[in-house]
mmCIF file of C-alpha atoms in Angstrom:
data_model
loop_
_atom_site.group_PDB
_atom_site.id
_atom_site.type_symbol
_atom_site.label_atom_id
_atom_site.label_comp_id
_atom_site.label_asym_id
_atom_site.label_seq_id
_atom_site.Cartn_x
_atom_site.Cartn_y
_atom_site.Cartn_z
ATOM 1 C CA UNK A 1 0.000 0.000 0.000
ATOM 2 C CA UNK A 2 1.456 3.431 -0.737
ATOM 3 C CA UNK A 3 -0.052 5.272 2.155
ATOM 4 C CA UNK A 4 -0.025 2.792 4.673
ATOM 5 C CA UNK A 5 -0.196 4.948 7.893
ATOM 6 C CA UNK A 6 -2.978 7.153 5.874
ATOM 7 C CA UNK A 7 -5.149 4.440 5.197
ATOM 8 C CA UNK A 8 -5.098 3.125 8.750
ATOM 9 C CA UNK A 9 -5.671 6.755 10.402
ATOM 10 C CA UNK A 10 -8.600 7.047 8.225
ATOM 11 C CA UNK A 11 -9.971 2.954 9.409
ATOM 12 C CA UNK A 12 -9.452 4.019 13.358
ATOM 13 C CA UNK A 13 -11.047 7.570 12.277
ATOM 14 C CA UNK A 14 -14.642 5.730 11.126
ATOM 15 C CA UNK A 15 -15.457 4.188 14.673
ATOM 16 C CA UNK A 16 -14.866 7.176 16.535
ATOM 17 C CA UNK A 17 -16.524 9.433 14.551
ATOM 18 C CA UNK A 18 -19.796 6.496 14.289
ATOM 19 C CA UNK A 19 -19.747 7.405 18.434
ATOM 20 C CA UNK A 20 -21.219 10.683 18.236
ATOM 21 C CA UNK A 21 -24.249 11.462 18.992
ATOM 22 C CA UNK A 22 -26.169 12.979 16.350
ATOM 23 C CA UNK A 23 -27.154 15.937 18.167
ATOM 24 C CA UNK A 24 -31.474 16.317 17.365
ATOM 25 C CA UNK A 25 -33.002 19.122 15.618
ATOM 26 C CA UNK A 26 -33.826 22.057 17.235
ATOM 27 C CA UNK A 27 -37.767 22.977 17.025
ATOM 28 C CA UNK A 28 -37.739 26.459 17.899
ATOM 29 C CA UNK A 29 -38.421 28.450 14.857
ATOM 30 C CA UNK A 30 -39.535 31.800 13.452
ATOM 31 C CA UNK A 31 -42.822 32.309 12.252
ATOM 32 C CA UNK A 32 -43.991 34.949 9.966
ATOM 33 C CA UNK A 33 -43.792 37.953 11.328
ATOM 34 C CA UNK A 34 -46.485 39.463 12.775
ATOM 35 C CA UNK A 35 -47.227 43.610 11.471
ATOM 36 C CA UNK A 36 -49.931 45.705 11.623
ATOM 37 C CA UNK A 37 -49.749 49.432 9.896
ATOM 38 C CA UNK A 38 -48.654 50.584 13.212
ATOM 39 C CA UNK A 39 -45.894 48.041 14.120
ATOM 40 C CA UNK A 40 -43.626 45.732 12.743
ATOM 41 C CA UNK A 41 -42.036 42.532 14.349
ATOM 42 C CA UNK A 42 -38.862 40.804 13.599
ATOM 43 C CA UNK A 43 -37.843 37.718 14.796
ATOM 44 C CA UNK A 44 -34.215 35.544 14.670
ATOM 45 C CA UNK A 45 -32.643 32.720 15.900
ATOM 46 C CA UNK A 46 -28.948 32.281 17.881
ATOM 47 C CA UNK A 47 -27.776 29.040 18.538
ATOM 48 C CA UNK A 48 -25.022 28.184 21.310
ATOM 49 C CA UNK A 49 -22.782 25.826 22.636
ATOM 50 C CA UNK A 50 -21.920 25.379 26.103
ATOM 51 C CA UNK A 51 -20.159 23.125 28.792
ATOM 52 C CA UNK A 52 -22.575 21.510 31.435
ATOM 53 C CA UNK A 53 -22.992 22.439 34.648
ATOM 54 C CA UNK A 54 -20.248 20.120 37.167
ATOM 55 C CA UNK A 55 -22.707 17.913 39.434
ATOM 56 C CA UNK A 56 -24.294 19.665 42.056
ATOM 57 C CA UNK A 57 -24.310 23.395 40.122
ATOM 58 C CA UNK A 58 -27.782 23.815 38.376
ATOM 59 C CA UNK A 59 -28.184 24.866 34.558
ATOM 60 C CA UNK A 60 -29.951 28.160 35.472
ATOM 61 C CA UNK A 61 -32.492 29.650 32.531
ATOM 62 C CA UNK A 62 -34.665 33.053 33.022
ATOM 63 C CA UNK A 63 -36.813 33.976 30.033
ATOM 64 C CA UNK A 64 -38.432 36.825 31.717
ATOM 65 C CA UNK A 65 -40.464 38.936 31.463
ATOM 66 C CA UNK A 66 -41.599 37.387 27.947
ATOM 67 C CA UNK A 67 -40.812 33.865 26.666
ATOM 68 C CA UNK A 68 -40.907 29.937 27.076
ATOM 69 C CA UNK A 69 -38.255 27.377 27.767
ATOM 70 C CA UNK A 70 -38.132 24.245 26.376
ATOM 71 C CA UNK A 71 -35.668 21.804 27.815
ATOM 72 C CA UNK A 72 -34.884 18.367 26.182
ATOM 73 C CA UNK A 73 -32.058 15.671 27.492
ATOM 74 C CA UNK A 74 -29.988 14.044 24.696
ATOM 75 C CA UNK A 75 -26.969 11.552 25.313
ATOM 76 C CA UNK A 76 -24.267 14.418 25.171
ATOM 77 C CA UNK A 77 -21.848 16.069 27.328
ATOM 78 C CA UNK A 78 -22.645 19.587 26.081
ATOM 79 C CA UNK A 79 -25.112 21.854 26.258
ATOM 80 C CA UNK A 80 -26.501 23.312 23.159
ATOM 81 C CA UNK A 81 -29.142 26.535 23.079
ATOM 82 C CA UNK A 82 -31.149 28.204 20.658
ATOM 83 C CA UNK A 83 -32.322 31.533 21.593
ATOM 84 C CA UNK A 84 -35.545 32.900 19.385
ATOM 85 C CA UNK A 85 -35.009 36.894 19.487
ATOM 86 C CA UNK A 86 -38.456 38.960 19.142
ATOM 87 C CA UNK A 87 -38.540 42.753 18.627
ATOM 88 C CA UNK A 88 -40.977 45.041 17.478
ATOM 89 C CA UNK A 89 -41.271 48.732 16.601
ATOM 90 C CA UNK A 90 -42.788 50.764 14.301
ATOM 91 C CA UNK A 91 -40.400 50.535 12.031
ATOM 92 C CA UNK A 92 -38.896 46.959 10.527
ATOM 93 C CA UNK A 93 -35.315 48.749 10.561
ATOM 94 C CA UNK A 94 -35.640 49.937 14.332
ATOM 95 C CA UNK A 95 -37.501 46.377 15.412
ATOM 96 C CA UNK A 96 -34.144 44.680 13.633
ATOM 97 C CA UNK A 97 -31.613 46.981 16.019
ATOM 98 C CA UNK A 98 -33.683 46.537 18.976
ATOM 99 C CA UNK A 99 -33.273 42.824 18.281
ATOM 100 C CA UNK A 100 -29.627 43.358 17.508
ATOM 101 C CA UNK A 101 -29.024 45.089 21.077
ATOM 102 C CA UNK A 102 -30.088 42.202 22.918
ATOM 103 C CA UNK A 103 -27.285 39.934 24.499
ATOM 104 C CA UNK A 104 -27.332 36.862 25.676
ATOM 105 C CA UNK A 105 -24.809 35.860 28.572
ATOM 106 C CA UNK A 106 -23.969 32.217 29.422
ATOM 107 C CA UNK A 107 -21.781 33.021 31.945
ATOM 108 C CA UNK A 108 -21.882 30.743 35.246
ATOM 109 C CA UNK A 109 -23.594 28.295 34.125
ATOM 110 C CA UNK A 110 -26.852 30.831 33.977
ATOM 111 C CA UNK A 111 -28.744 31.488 30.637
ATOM 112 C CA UNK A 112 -30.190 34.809 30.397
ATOM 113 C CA UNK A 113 -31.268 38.083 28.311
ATOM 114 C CA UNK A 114 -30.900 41.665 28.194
ATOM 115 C CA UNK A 115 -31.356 44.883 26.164
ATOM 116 C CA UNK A 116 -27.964 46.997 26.066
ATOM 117 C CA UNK A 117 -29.744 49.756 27.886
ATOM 118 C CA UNK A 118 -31.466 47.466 30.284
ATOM 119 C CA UNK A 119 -35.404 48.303 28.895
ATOM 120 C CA UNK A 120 -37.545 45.384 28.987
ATOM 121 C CA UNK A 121 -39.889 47.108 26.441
ATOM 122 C CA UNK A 122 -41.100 45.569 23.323
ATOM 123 C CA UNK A 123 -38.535 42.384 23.034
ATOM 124 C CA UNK A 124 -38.551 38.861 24.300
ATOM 125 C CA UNK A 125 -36.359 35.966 24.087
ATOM 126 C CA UNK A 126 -37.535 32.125 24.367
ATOM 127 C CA UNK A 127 -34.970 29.117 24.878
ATOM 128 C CA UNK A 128 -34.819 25.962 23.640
ATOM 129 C CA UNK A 129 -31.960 23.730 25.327
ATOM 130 C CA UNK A 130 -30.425 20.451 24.795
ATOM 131 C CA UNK A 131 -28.849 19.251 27.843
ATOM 132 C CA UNK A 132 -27.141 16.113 28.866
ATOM 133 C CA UNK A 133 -29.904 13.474 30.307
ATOM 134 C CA UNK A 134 -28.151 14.033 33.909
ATOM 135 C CA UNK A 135 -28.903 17.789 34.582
ATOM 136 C CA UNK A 136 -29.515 19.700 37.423
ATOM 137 C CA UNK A 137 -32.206 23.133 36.135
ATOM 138 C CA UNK A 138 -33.454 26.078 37.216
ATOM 139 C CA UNK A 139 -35.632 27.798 35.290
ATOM 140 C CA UNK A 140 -38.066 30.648 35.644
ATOM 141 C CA UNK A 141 -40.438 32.436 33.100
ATOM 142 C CA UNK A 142 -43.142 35.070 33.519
ATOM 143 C CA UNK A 143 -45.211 35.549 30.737
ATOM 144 C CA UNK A 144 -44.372 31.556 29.111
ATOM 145 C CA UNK A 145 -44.916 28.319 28.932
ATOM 146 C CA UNK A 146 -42.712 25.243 30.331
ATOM 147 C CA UNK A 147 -41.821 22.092 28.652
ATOM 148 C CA UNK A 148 -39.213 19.290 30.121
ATOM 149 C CA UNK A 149 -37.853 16.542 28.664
ATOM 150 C CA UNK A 150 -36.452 13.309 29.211
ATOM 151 C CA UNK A 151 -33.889 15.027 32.028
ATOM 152 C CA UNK A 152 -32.979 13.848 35.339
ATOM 153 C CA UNK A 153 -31.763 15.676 38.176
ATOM 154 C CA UNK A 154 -32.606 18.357 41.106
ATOM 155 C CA UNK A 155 -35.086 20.714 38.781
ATOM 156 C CA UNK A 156 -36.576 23.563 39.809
ATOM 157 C CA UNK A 157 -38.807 25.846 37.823
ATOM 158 C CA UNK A 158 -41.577 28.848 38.364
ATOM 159 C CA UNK A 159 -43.493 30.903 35.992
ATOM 160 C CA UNK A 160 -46.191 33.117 36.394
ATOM 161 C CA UNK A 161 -48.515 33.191 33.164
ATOM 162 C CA UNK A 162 -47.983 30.062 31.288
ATOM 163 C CA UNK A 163 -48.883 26.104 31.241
ATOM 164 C CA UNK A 164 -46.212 23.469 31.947
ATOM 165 C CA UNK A 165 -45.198 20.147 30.580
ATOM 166 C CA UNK A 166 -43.466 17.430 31.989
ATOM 167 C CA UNK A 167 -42.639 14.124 30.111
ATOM 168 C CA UNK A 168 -40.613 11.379 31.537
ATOM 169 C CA UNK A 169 -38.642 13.219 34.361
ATOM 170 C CA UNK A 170 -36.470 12.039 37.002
ATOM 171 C CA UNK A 171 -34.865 12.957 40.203
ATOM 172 C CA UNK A 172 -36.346 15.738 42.866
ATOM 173 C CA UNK A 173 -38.331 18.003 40.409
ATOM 174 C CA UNK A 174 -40.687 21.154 42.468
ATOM 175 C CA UNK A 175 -42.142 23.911 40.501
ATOM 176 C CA UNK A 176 -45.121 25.831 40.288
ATOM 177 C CA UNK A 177 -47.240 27.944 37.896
ATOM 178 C CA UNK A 178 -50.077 30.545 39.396
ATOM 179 C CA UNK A 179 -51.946 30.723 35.773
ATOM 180 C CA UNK A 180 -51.681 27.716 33.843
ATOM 181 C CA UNK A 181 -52.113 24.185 33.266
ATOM 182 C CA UNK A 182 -49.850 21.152 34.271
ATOM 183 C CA UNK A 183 -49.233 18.212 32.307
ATOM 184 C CA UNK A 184 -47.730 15.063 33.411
ATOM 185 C CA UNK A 185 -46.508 12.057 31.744
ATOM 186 C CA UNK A 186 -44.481 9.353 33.494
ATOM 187 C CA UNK A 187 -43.081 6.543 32.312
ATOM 188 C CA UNK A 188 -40.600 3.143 33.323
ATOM 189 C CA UNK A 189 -41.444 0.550 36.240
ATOM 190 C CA UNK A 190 -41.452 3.634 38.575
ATOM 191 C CA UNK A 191 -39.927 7.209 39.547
ATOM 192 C CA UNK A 192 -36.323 7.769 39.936
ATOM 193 C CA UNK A 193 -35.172 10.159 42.281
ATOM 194 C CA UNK A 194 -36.404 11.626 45.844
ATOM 195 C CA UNK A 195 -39.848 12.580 43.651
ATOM 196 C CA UNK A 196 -42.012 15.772 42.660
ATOM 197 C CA UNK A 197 -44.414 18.503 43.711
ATOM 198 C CA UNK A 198 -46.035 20.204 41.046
ATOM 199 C CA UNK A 199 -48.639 22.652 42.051
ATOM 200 C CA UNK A 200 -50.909 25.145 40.022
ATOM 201 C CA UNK A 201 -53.117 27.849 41.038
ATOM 202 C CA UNK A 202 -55.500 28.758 38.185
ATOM 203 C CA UNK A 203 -55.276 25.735 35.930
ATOM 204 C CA UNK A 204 -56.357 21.722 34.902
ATOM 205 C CA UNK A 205 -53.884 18.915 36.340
ATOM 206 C CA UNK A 206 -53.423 16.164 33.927
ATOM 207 C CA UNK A 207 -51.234 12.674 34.732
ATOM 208 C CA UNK A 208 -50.935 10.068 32.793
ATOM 209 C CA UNK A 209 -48.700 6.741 33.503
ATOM 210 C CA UNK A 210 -48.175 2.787 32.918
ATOM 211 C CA UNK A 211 -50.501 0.127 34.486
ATOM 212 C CA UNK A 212 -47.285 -1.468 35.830
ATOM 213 C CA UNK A 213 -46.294 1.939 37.513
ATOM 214 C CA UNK A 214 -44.820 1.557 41.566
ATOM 215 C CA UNK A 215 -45.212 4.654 43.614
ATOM 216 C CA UNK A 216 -47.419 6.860 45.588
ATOM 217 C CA UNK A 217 -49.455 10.061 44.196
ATOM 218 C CA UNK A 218 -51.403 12.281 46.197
ATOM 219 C CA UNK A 219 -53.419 14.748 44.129
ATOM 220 C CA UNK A 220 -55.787 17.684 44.983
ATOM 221 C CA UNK A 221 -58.182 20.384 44.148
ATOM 222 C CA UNK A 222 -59.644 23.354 45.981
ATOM 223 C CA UNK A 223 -62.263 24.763 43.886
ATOM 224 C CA UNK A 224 -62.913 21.767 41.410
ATOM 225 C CA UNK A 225 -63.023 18.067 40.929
ATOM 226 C CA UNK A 226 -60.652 14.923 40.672
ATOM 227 C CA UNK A 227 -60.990 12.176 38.323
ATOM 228 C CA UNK A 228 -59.385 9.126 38.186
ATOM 229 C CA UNK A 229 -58.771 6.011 35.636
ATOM 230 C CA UNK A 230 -56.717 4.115 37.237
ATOM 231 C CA UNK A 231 -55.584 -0.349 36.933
ATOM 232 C CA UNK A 232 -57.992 -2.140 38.803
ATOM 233 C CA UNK A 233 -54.984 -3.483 41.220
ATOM 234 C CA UNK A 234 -54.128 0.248 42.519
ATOM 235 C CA UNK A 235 -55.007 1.074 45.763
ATOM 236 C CA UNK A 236 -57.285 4.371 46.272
ATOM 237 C CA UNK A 237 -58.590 6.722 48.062
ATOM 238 C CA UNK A 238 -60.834 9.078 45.863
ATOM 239 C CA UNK A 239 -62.838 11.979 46.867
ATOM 240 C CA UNK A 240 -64.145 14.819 44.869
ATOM 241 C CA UNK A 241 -61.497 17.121 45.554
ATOM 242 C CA UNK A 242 -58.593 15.150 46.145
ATOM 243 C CA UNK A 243 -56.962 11.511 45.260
ATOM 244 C CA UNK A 244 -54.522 9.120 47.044
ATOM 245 C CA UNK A 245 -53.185 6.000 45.238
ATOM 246 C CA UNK A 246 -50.294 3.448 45.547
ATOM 247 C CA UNK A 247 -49.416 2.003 42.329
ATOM 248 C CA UNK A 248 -48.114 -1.281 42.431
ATOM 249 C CA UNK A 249 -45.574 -1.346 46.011
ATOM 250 C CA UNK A 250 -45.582 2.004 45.803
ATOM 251 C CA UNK A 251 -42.391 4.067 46.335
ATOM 252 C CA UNK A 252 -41.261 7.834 45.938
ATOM 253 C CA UNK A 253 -44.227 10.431 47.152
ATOM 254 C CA UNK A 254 -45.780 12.352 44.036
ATOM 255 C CA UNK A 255 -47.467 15.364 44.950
ATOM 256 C CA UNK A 256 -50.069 17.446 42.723
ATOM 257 C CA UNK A 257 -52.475 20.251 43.456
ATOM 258 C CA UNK A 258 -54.752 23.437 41.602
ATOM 259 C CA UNK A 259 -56.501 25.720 43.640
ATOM 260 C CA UNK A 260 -58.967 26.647 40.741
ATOM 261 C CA UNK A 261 -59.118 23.613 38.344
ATOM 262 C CA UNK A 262 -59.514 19.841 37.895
ATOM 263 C CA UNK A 263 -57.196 17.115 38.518
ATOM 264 C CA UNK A 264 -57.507 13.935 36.009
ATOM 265 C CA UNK A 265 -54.773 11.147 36.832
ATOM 266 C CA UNK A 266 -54.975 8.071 34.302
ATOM 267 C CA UNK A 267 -53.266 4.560 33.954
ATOM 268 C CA UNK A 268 -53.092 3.227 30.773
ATOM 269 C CA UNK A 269 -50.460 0.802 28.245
ATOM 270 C CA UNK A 270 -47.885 2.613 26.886
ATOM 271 C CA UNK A 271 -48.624 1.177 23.642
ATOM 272 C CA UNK A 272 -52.367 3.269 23.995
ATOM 273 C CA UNK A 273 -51.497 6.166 25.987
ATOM 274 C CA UNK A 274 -51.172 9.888 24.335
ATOM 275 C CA UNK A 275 -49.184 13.189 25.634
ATOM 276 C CA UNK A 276 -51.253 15.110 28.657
ATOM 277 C CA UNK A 277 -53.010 17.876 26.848
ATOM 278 C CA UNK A 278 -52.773 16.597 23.551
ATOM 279 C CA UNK A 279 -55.660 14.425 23.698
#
């Protein structure tokens, strides 16, 4: 062979590069922008790349005062963020600078906006963020919606004016929304980690998780009512206004609760079962 030592650096370089994880598409995108004869809105999208957080420091996100957060695990030891800049003005030229003066800092571990002059006026920024499946979060929103992914770890999350999602968690998750719904879905034998308190003030609870689920949910309402469809082997106590069931031997304490809404907790194949709030 003439390049011997060529041709085996490129055979060793196929396996390695095979190992890396395809990172998956972000979802965040711009949609047409919205104008009116009296203002115009611009929209674009930065994407970044980040270390994670060392064990015990939290991956801290704040979309105030406008915007969501999405959060996704993938099998990765980075963390990767797209940030979806909104402006508006009267102008499309001045909406496109007042987008262009927004930063975004990354610094510590803690993802987070501002406008070079420190106005929170007409701009937003929402977050979508791939992180490695073992992640520690904090996250807090105002005026947005929540949705976690497939993460495990101590999570932490509030926002004011938005609904929340949660599919197939992990760890010690507590978070709260005052006006919004909360959507659950488990899934596995049972939950992994210390467990979760999710609580709502204005908004519908919905849980959904396997027939061959093990632990123990407690679930209320104040100014509503509680449903339940659960396996016929799960041990109960319903009332109108609040639930408490062991599934299968039972195991880490699940906690749920609205003031002003209904609770509906379900148990059903994985093969049959749909998203919470996508029904």
């Amino acid at each position: 062979m003439k390049y011997p030592l060529l041709a085996l650096l490129l055979a060793l370089a196929g396996p390695v590069a095979a190992q890396t994880p395809a990172a998956p598409a972000f979802q965040l995108q711009c949609e047409v922008n919205a104008t009116t004869q009296l203002r115009k809105t611009y929209c674009e999208t930065r994407d970044l790349t980040l270390p994670a957080p060392p064990a015990g420091t939290a991956l801290s996100v704040d979309a105030r005062l406008n915007g969501n957060i999405t959060v996704r695990g993938w099998d990765a030891s980075t963390v990767r963020v797209r940030a979806l800049v909104r402006a508006s003005s009267g102008e499309l030229a001045a909406a496109q600078a007042l987008a262009a003066s927004v930063r975004i800092s990354t610094a510590n571990h803690q993802v987070q906006a501002a406008r070079a002059n420190g106005s929170l006026d007409d701009w937003s920024v929402s977050y979508e963020v791939l992180v490695p499946t073992r992640t520690s979060l904090a996250l807090h929103a105002t005026n947005g919606g929540l949705h976690l992914e497939n993460v495990q770890g101590t999570i932490t999350f509030e926002t004011t004016n938005g609904s929340v999602q949660l599919l197939n968690l992990a760890g010690d998750v507590r978070g709260k929304t005052t006006n919004g719904s909360v959507a659950l879905m488990l899934s596995g034998p049972t939950w992994d980690g210390t467990g979760f308190d999710v609580q709502t003030t204005s908004g519908s609870v919905q849980c959904r998780l396997p027939t061959t689920y093990a632990a123990t949910l407690t679930a209320r309402t104040t100014n509503g009512r509680v449903t339940a469809k659960l396996a016929p082997a799960t041990r109960k106590q319903l009332l109108p206004r609040s639930l408490t069931a062991t599934f299968g031997k039972g195991g880490p304490q699940l906690r749920l609760a609205t003031v002003n809404g209904s609770v509906d907790v379900q148990q059903s194949d994985a093969s049959s079962s749909s998203a919470p709030g996508k029904e």
